[in-house]
Amino acid sequence: MHTVWKGNLSFGLVNIGIKLHSAIEDKDVKLIGIHKDCLVPIQYEKVAPGCEEGLVEPEDIVKAYQYGANKYVIVSEEELRNLKREYEVESVDLISFVQLEEIDPIYFERSYFINPMEGSERTYVLLRQALERTGKIGIVKISLRSRQHLAIIRVYKHGLILETIHYPDEVRSIQQVSNLPSEEQVTIQMKELIAATTLINQLTVPFVPEDYKDEYRTALLDLIETKIEKEDVEVKSVINPNKENIISIMEALNKSIEQTKPEKSPKAKSASKTKKATS
């Protein structure tokens, strides 16, 4: 499993060498755009609308922040590197401990499995057992993918897991949602509430993740598999782009040579016919 991050996890004066591995695998079926006649993938070129240069080269692209209409402040790569070095979290410190139910699920972002480096197995098990015994989770800060994250560490089955969570200012207030009805505006009859509660209780079952499938993805994969089995596939032979360029250039040169050949004068044509007749 690919290692996303490795370093030290500090638990008081106890250091645990750890590695992080993504716990989530994207199962989305990727469909690409191709030209319906040529059957080649579509490429998207970078352009600057209104710029005389047309296509933009990678070295001509800089990072900027838009703070108003047509107003930008440019941030150099060096400035970004300096900030990253200053605020990058190289060692993860357990800041505090809370109850898991204190954090609303809206805050959770992405999950990573934690495993110990060689020599840290004992302290890893110690932290796992201590968290399990107290029923607490740890709050940490960590730098992942050039960004500082707030995260929690908790027990997951027989191991530990780190889950990045959103900062409070990243979670929008529900007050921004319009037309939310209040209990003062809507009156619910007791018999309606009892019936709804009864229905919820009847549909309550233990949560078994394997019982839930992505039906659309399954159907799409079945459709693709059926098309492949029926050989209902579009085949495009792979062409060496350099060879194609050479061929197209030679064709263009030969056509140009033919088009630019000087026409024979009437005297030359007559002499040529006389010579053929004599021979």
Short mmCIF file of C-alpha atoms in Angstrom, two decimals:
data_model
loop_
_atom_site.label_atom_id
_atom_site.label_comp_id
_atom_site.label_asym_id
_atom_site.label_seq_id
_atom_site.Cartn_x
_atom_site.Cartn_y
_atom_site.Cartn_z
CA MET A 1 0.00 0.00 0.00
CA HIS A 2 1.41 3.41 -1.00
CA THR A 3 2.80 5.52 1.87
CA VAL A 4 1.25 9.01 1.89
CA TRP A 5 3.23 10.38 4.86
CA LYS A 6 5.76 9.15 7.38
CA GLY A 7 7.20 10.74 10.51
CA ASN A 8 6.86 10.83 14.28
CA LEU A 9 3.67 10.87 16.32
CA SER A 10 4.33 12.42 19.74
CA PHE A 11 2.26 11.19 22.68
CA GLY A 12 3.59 13.27 25.57
CA LEU A 13 7.25 12.29 25.74
CA VAL A 14 6.57 9.07 23.82
CA ASN A 15 7.47 9.11 20.11
CA ILE A 16 5.91 6.66 17.67
CA GLY A 17 7.34 6.31 14.17
CA ILE A 18 4.34 5.99 11.85
CA LYS A 19 3.33 5.75 8.21
CA LEU A 20 0.01 6.86 6.69
CA HIS A 21 -1.78 5.02 3.89
CA SER A 22 -4.97 6.19 2.20
CA ALA A 23 -7.93 4.22 3.56
CA ILE A 24 -10.16 5.28 0.68
CA GLU A 25 -10.04 3.87 -2.86
CA ASP A 26 -11.83 5.79 -5.59
CA LYS A 27 -14.04 3.29 -7.43
CA ASP A 28 -15.60 5.80 -9.82
CA VAL A 29 -15.66 4.56 -13.43
CA LYS A 30 -13.57 6.95 -15.49
CA LEU A 31 -14.95 7.81 -18.94
CA ILE A 32 -12.80 9.92 -21.24
CA GLY A 33 -13.78 12.15 -24.16
CA ILE A 34 -12.67 11.05 -27.64
CA HIS A 35 -13.33 12.33 -31.16
CA LYS A 36 -16.25 10.32 -32.59
CA ASP A 37 -14.63 9.95 -36.04
CA CYS A 38 -10.90 9.85 -35.34
CA LEU A 39 -11.30 7.87 -32.09
CA VAL A 40 -8.46 9.68 -30.34
CA PRO A 41 -8.57 11.28 -26.86
CA ILE A 42 -9.40 14.97 -26.71
CA GLN A 43 -6.63 17.21 -25.39
CA TYR A 44 -7.40 20.43 -23.58
CA GLU A 45 -4.97 23.24 -24.26
CA LYS A 46 -4.28 26.14 -21.92
CA VAL A 47 -5.09 29.55 -23.39
CA ALA A 48 -5.32 33.10 -22.09
CA PRO A 49 -8.45 34.67 -23.68
CA GLY A 50 -7.59 37.95 -25.39
CA CYS A 51 -3.86 37.32 -25.15
CA GLU A 52 -1.92 37.67 -28.39
CA GLU A 53 0.35 34.73 -27.57
CA GLY A 54 -2.49 32.18 -27.98
CA LEU A 55 -1.43 28.91 -26.36
CA VAL A 56 0.22 29.38 -22.97
CA GLU A 57 3.42 27.50 -22.12
CA PRO A 58 3.81 26.02 -18.58
CA GLU A 59 6.71 28.37 -17.78
CA ASP A 60 4.47 31.38 -18.47
CA ILE A 61 1.90 30.40 -15.82
CA VAL A 62 2.15 31.93 -12.33
CA LYS A 63 -0.07 31.54 -9.26
CA ALA A 64 -2.30 34.41 -8.17
CA TYR A 65 -5.18 35.23 -5.83
CA GLN A 66 -8.19 37.13 -7.18
CA TYR A 67 -9.35 39.70 -4.64
CA GLY A 68 -11.69 41.72 -6.85
CA ALA A 69 -13.01 42.12 -10.39
CA ASN A 70 -9.95 41.78 -12.68
CA LYS A 71 -7.68 42.31 -9.65
CA TYR A 72 -5.01 39.76 -8.83
CA VAL A 73 -2.06 39.52 -6.48
CA ILE A 74 0.73 37.22 -7.67
CA VAL A 75 2.33 34.79 -5.21
CA SER A 76 5.73 33.48 -6.30
CA GLU A 77 6.86 29.86 -6.01
CA GLU A 78 9.63 30.97 -3.65
CA GLU A 79 7.14 32.68 -1.32
CA LEU A 80 5.01 29.52 -1.27
CA ARG A 81 8.06 27.36 -0.53
CA ASN A 82 9.08 29.63 2.34
CA LEU A 83 5.59 29.48 3.86
CA LYS A 84 5.51 25.70 3.49
CA ARG A 85 8.87 25.35 5.25
CA GLU A 86 7.75 27.66 8.06
CA TYR A 87 4.40 26.00 8.77
CA GLU A 88 4.96 22.41 7.65
CA VAL A 89 4.24 19.98 10.46
CA GLU A 90 7.06 17.43 10.45
CA SER A 91 6.20 15.75 13.76
CA VAL A 92 2.57 15.12 14.68
CA ASP A 93 1.78 16.06 18.28
CA LEU A 94 -1.33 14.82 20.06
CA ILE A 95 -2.69 18.21 21.18
CA SER A 96 -5.69 17.05 23.20
CA PHE A 97 -8.25 14.27 23.59
CA VAL A 98 -12.04 14.41 23.14
CA GLN A 99 -15.01 12.09 22.81
CA LEU A 100 -15.73 10.99 19.23
CA GLU A 101 -19.43 11.89 19.54
CA GLU A 102 -18.45 15.51 20.25
CA ILE A 103 -17.43 15.95 16.60
CA ASP A 104 -20.30 16.19 14.11
CA PRO A 105 -19.78 14.01 10.98
CA ILE A 106 -19.95 17.15 8.79
CA TYR A 107 -16.36 17.88 9.88
CA PHE A 108 -14.85 14.62 8.63
CA GLU A 109 -12.91 14.73 5.37
CA ARG A 110 -10.55 11.83 4.48
CA SER A 111 -9.27 8.71 6.24
CA TYR A 112 -5.76 7.24 6.47
CA PHE A 113 -4.62 3.97 8.01
CA ILE A 114 -1.71 4.29 10.46
CA ASN A 115 0.94 1.62 10.86
CA PRO A 116 4.10 1.76 12.96
CA MET A 117 7.63 1.93 11.62
CA GLU A 118 10.01 -0.82 12.64
CA GLY A 119 10.88 -0.41 16.29
CA SER A 120 7.70 1.51 17.19
CA GLU A 121 5.35 -1.47 17.50
CA ARG A 122 5.25 -1.39 21.31
CA THR A 123 4.40 2.33 21.60
CA TYR A 124 1.85 1.95 18.78
CA VAL A 125 0.02 -0.80 20.67
CA LEU A 126 0.29 1.24 23.88
CA LEU A 127 -1.47 4.24 22.32
CA ARG A 128 -4.12 2.03 20.72
CA GLN A 129 -4.92 0.31 24.00
CA ALA A 130 -4.95 3.60 25.92
CA LEU A 131 -7.40 5.16 23.45
CA GLU A 132 -9.56 2.05 23.53
CA ARG A 133 -9.57 1.96 27.34
CA THR A 134 -10.53 5.64 27.71
CA GLY A 135 -12.92 5.76 24.73
CA LYS A 136 -11.19 8.97 23.57
CA ILE A 137 -9.79 10.21 20.26
CA GLY A 138 -6.71 12.41 19.80
CA ILE A 139 -6.61 15.82 18.08
CA VAL A 140 -3.52 16.54 15.92
CA LYS A 141 -2.24 18.85 13.18
CA ILE A 142 -0.46 17.39 10.15
CA SER A 143 0.88 18.62 6.79
CA LEU A 144 -0.42 16.62 3.83
CA ARG A 145 -0.30 17.53 0.14
CA SER A 146 1.24 20.97 0.77
CA ARG A 147 -1.48 21.92 3.23
CA GLN A 148 -1.84 21.97 7.00
CA HIS A 149 -4.73 19.81 8.23
CA LEU A 150 -6.57 19.39 11.49
CA ALA A 151 -7.08 15.67 12.17
CA ILE A 152 -8.14 13.10 14.71
CA ILE A 153 -6.55 9.76 15.62
CA ARG A 154 -8.81 6.96 16.81
CA VAL A 155 -8.97 3.21 17.18
CA TYR A 156 -10.22 1.38 14.08
CA LYS A 157 -10.68 -2.39 14.49
CA HIS A 158 -7.22 -3.73 15.49
CA GLY A 159 -5.31 -0.63 14.37
CA LEU A 160 -5.28 3.16 14.38
CA ILE A 161 -6.70 5.54 11.80
CA LEU A 162 -6.13 9.24 11.13
CA GLU A 163 -9.00 11.28 9.75
CA THR A 164 -8.54 14.81 8.50
CA ILE A 165 -11.34 17.15 9.56
CA HIS A 166 -12.41 20.56 8.34
CA TYR A 167 -11.51 23.69 10.26
CA PRO A 168 -14.57 25.43 11.76
CA ASP A 169 -14.44 28.32 9.27
CA GLU A 170 -14.63 25.80 6.38
CA VAL A 171 -18.02 24.51 7.51
CA ARG A 172 -20.85 26.77 6.41
CA SER A 173 -23.56 27.79 8.81
CA ILE A 174 -26.95 26.18 8.27
CA GLN A 175 -28.39 29.65 8.85
CA GLN A 176 -27.29 30.42 5.26
CA VAL A 177 -29.89 27.94 3.98
CA SER A 178 -33.12 29.74 3.16
CA ASN A 179 -36.71 28.63 3.83
CA LEU A 180 -35.97 26.19 6.66
CA PRO A 181 -39.32 25.70 8.42
CA SER A 182 -39.44 26.08 12.20
CA GLU A 183 -41.65 24.19 14.64
CA GLU A 184 -43.55 27.44 15.23
CA GLN A 185 -44.46 27.56 11.54
CA VAL A 186 -45.43 23.90 11.11
CA THR A 187 -47.62 21.94 13.49
CA ILE A 188 -47.11 18.17 13.63
CA GLN A 189 -49.93 16.02 15.01
CA MET A 190 -48.96 13.53 17.73
CA LYS A 191 -50.41 10.60 15.76
CA GLU A 192 -48.23 11.59 12.78
CA LEU A 193 -45.12 11.69 14.96
CA ILE A 194 -45.99 8.28 16.51
CA ALA A 195 -46.51 6.75 13.05
CA ALA A 196 -43.19 8.15 11.77
CA THR A 197 -41.38 6.92 14.89
CA THR A 198 -42.92 3.46 14.51
CA LEU A 199 -41.79 3.28 10.86
CA ILE A 200 -38.22 4.29 11.82
CA ASN A 201 -38.12 1.62 14.53
CA GLN A 202 -39.38 -1.06 12.14
CA LEU A 203 -36.69 -0.16 9.57
CA THR A 204 -33.87 -0.01 12.14
CA VAL A 205 -31.25 -2.72 11.55
CA PRO A 206 -27.58 -3.23 12.46
CA PHE A 207 -25.31 -1.36 10.07
CA VAL A 208 -23.51 -3.81 7.78
CA PRO A 209 -21.49 -1.83 5.17
CA GLU A 210 -21.36 -4.82 2.78
CA ASP A 211 -25.15 -4.67 2.44
CA TYR A 212 -24.91 -1.43 0.46
CA LYS A 213 -23.73 -1.38 -3.16
CA ASP A 214 -23.18 1.32 -5.75
CA GLU A 215 -25.85 0.02 -8.15
CA TYR A 216 -25.14 2.58 -10.86
CA ARG A 217 -21.41 1.75 -10.97
CA THR A 218 -22.19 -1.98 -11.07
CA ALA A 219 -24.65 -1.49 -13.95
CA LEU A 220 -22.19 0.70 -15.86
CA LEU A 221 -19.40 -1.88 -15.51
CA ASP A 222 -21.83 -4.61 -16.66
CA LEU A 223 -22.71 -2.51 -19.71
CA ILE A 224 -19.02 -2.01 -20.54
CA GLU A 225 -18.28 -5.72 -20.07
CA THR A 226 -21.20 -6.65 -22.34
CA LYS A 227 -19.96 -4.31 -25.06
CA ILE A 228 -16.45 -5.78 -24.84
CA GLU A 229 -17.80 -9.37 -25.04
CA LYS A 230 -19.92 -8.45 -28.10
CA GLU A 231 -16.87 -6.73 -29.59
CA ASP A 232 -18.92 -3.56 -29.75
CA VAL A 233 -15.72 -1.61 -29.30
CA GLU A 234 -14.09 1.18 -31.19
CA VAL A 235 -10.53 0.35 -32.27
CA LYS A 236 -7.99 2.94 -33.31
CA SER A 237 -4.56 1.76 -34.38
CA VAL A 238 -1.73 3.45 -32.55
CA ILE A 239 0.17 5.80 -34.83
CA ASN A 240 3.68 7.00 -34.18
CA PRO A 241 3.18 10.79 -34.13
CA ASN A 242 6.70 11.41 -35.42
CA LYS A 243 6.20 9.02 -38.33
CA GLU A 244 2.84 10.63 -39.08
CA ASN A 245 4.46 14.05 -39.14
CA ILE A 246 7.19 12.83 -41.52
CA ILE A 247 4.61 11.30 -43.86
CA SER A 248 2.40 14.38 -43.85
CA ILE A 249 5.40 16.65 -44.42
CA MET A 250 6.64 14.52 -47.37
CA GLU A 251 3.14 14.50 -48.89
CA ALA A 252 2.92 18.25 -48.57
CA LEU A 253 6.39 18.71 -50.10
CA ASN A 254 5.65 16.41 -53.05
CA LYS A 255 2.33 18.14 -53.74
CA SER A 256 4.05 21.49 -53.52
CA ILE A 257 6.74 20.35 -55.99
CA GLU A 258 4.06 19.18 -58.43
CA GLN A 259 2.11 22.42 -58.10
CA THR A 260 5.16 24.62 -58.57
CA LYS A 261 6.65 22.79 -61.59
CA PRO A 262 7.05 25.31 -64.44
CA GLU A 263 4.72 24.63 -67.35
CA LYS A 264 6.43 23.85 -70.68
CA SER A 265 6.19 26.62 -73.27
CA PRO A 266 4.22 25.95 -76.53
CA LYS A 267 7.55 25.80 -78.48
CA ALA A 268 8.96 23.26 -76.05
CA LYS A 269 5.79 21.16 -76.28
CA SER A 270 5.89 21.31 -80.14
CA ALA A 271 9.57 20.35 -80.20
CA SER A 272 8.86 17.49 -77.87
CA LYS A 273 6.02 16.19 -80.12
CA THR A 274 8.22 16.52 -83.27
CA LYS A 275 11.04 14.62 -81.58
CA LYS A 276 8.64 11.79 -80.61
CA ALA A 277 7.23 11.64 -84.18
CA THR A 278 10.72 11.51 -85.72
CA SER A 279 11.84 8.77 -83.41
#
